[in-house]
Amino acid sequence: MGILASLNDFLPLLGTQPFLVLASSSGWWTTFTDILFVLSISGGLAWYFYYYKRKDLLGGYWVAFLVAILGSLIILSIFQDLIREVVYWLISPKIGIYQVANVNLIAVILGGYSMLYIMNRINHNKERRD
């Protein structure tokens, strides 16, 4: 078995699935967390463009915040299922019922890109002269 037979051994007062209520597909909590995520991500993006990148946006931060909310809701409603299917395929690539590889392609892409980025920064971002 192991040292901890279940989460109940680690958190005896909460039971084996203490956070299952957060993953329910219906109820006020799910709607609240969805709205909270959309608002906080849109606010963060508006802050990034307006304050951090110091971009001159029409209407300032608050209009940028509203535009980010509108854009996130449009893209969410159109591409949510497509993006989910692409991410699932990248995590576990299959063609039909046949497993193509047992490698998480997202981890491979992120790891390879980050190491090449670090190597490029160590080399002071020099351009290649052919």
CSV table of C-alpha atoms in Angstrom, one decimal:
chain,number,residue,atom,x,y,z
A,1,MET,CA,0.0,0.0,0.0
A,2,GLY,CA,2.2,2.7,1.2
A,3,ILE,CA,2.7,5.0,4.1
A,4,LEU,CA,-0.6,6.9,3.5
A,5,ALA,CA,-3.4,4.5,2.5
A,6,SER,CA,-5.6,7.4,1.5
A,7,LEU,CA,-6.1,11.1,1.9
A,8,ASN,CA,-8.2,10.2,5.0
A,9,ASP,CA,-5.0,9.2,6.8
A,10,PHE,CA,-3.5,12.7,6.0
A,11,LEU,CA,-6.7,14.7,6.6
A,12,PRO,CA,-8.8,12.6,9.0
A,13,LEU,CA,-11.4,15.2,9.7
A,14,LEU,CA,-12.1,16.1,6.1
A,15,GLY,CA,-12.6,12.6,4.7
A,16,THR,CA,-11.2,11.1,1.6
A,17,GLN,CA,-12.4,13.7,-0.9
A,18,PRO,CA,-12.5,17.0,1.0
A,19,PHE,CA,-12.5,19.3,-2.1
A,20,LEU,CA,-15.1,17.4,-4.2
A,21,VAL,CA,-17.6,20.2,-3.6
A,22,LEU,CA,-15.3,22.6,-5.6
A,23,ALA,CA,-15.5,20.3,-8.6
A,24,SER,CA,-19.3,19.9,-8.8
A,25,SER,CA,-20.7,20.7,-12.2
A,26,SER,CA,-23.8,22.5,-10.9
A,27,GLY,CA,-24.6,24.9,-8.2
A,28,TRP,CA,-23.9,28.5,-7.2
A,29,TRP,CA,-20.3,27.7,-6.3
A,30,THR,CA,-19.3,26.7,-9.8
A,31,THR,CA,-20.9,29.8,-11.3
A,32,PHE,CA,-19.2,32.0,-8.7
A,33,THR,CA,-15.8,30.6,-9.4
A,34,ASP,CA,-16.3,30.8,-13.2
A,35,ILE,CA,-17.1,34.5,-12.9
A,36,LEU,CA,-14.3,35.1,-10.4
A,37,PHE,CA,-11.8,33.5,-12.8
A,38,VAL,CA,-13.0,35.5,-15.8
A,39,LEU,CA,-12.9,38.8,-13.9
A,40,SER,CA,-9.5,38.2,-12.3
A,41,ILE,CA,-7.8,37.1,-15.5
A,42,SER,CA,-9.3,39.9,-17.4
A,43,GLY,CA,-8.3,42.4,-14.7
A,44,GLY,CA,-4.8,41.0,-14.7
A,45,LEU,CA,-4.5,41.2,-18.5
A,46,ALA,CA,-5.8,44.8,-18.4
A,47,TRP,CA,-3.3,45.7,-15.7
A,48,TYR,CA,-0.4,44.1,-17.7
A,49,PHE,CA,-1.2,46.1,-20.8
A,50,TYR,CA,-2.0,49.4,-19.2
A,51,TYR,CA,0.3,49.6,-16.2
A,52,TYR,CA,3.2,47.2,-16.8
A,53,LYS,CA,3.6,47.5,-20.6
A,54,ARG,CA,2.4,51.2,-20.4
A,55,LYS,CA,0.3,50.9,-23.5
A,56,ASP,CA,-2.0,53.9,-24.4
A,57,LEU,CA,-5.4,52.2,-24.3
A,58,LEU,CA,-8.6,54.1,-25.2
A,59,GLY,CA,-10.5,54.8,-22.0
A,60,GLY,CA,-7.7,53.7,-19.6
A,61,TYR,CA,-7.6,50.7,-17.3
A,62,TRP,CA,-11.4,50.3,-16.9
A,63,VAL,CA,-12.2,50.2,-20.6
A,64,ALA,CA,-9.3,47.9,-21.1
A,65,PHE,CA,-10.8,45.7,-18.4
A,66,LEU,CA,-14.2,45.7,-20.0
A,67,VAL,CA,-12.7,44.9,-23.4
A,68,ALA,CA,-10.7,42.0,-21.9
A,69,ILE,CA,-13.9,40.6,-20.3
A,70,LEU,CA,-15.7,40.9,-23.6
A,71,GLY,CA,-12.9,39.3,-25.6
A,72,SER,CA,-12.5,36.4,-23.1
A,73,LEU,CA,-16.2,35.6,-23.1
A,74,ILE,CA,-16.3,35.6,-27.0
A,75,ILE,CA,-13.3,33.3,-27.3
A,76,LEU,CA,-14.5,31.2,-24.5
A,77,SER,CA,-17.9,30.7,-26.1
A,78,ILE,CA,-16.5,29.9,-29.5
A,79,PHE,CA,-13.3,27.9,-28.9
A,80,GLN,CA,-13.8,26.2,-25.5
A,81,ASP,CA,-14.4,22.7,-26.8
A,82,LEU,CA,-11.8,22.9,-29.5
A,83,ILE,CA,-9.1,24.1,-27.1
A,84,ARG,CA,-10.1,21.3,-24.6
A,85,GLU,CA,-9.8,18.6,-27.2
A,86,VAL,CA,-6.4,19.9,-28.4
A,87,VAL,CA,-5.0,20.0,-24.9
A,88,TYR,CA,-6.3,16.5,-24.1
A,89,TRP,CA,-4.7,15.3,-27.3
A,90,LEU,CA,-1.4,16.9,-26.5
A,91,ILE,CA,-1.4,15.4,-23.0
A,92,SER,CA,-2.2,11.9,-24.3
A,93,PRO,CA,-1.9,11.7,-28.1
A,94,LYS,CA,-4.3,9.1,-29.7
A,95,ILE,CA,-5.6,8.4,-33.1
A,96,GLY,CA,-8.9,6.8,-32.7
A,97,ILE,CA,-8.5,4.3,-29.9
A,98,TYR,CA,-4.8,3.7,-30.5
A,99,GLN,CA,-2.3,5.5,-28.3
A,100,VAL,CA,0.4,7.2,-30.4
A,101,ALA,CA,2.8,8.0,-27.6
A,102,ASN,CA,3.0,7.8,-23.8
A,103,VAL,CA,4.6,11.3,-23.6
A,104,ASN,CA,2.9,14.4,-22.4
A,105,LEU,CA,3.6,16.7,-25.4
A,106,ILE,CA,2.9,19.9,-23.5
A,107,ALA,CA,5.6,19.1,-21.0
A,108,VAL,CA,8.1,18.2,-23.8
A,109,ILE,CA,7.3,21.5,-25.6
A,110,LEU,CA,7.5,23.6,-22.5
A,111,GLY,CA,10.8,22.0,-21.3
A,112,GLY,CA,12.5,22.2,-24.7
A,113,TYR,CA,11.4,25.8,-25.3
A,114,SER,CA,12.5,26.9,-21.8
A,115,MET,CA,15.9,25.3,-22.1
A,116,LEU,CA,16.5,26.9,-25.5
A,117,TYR,CA,15.3,30.2,-24.2
A,118,ILE,CA,17.8,30.0,-21.2
A,119,MET,CA,20.6,29.0,-23.6
A,120,ASN,CA,19.8,31.9,-25.8
A,121,ARG,CA,19.8,34.4,-22.9
A,122,ILE,CA,23.1,33.0,-21.6
A,123,ASN,CA,24.5,33.7,-25.1
A,124,HIS,CA,23.3,37.4,-24.7
A,125,ASN,CA,20.6,37.0,-27.3
A,126,LYS,CA,23.0,37.2,-30.2
A,127,GLU,CA,21.9,37.0,-33.8
A,128,ARG,CA,23.4,34.3,-36.0
A,129,ARG,CA,25.8,35.5,-38.8
A,130,ASP,CA,25.7,33.2,-41.9
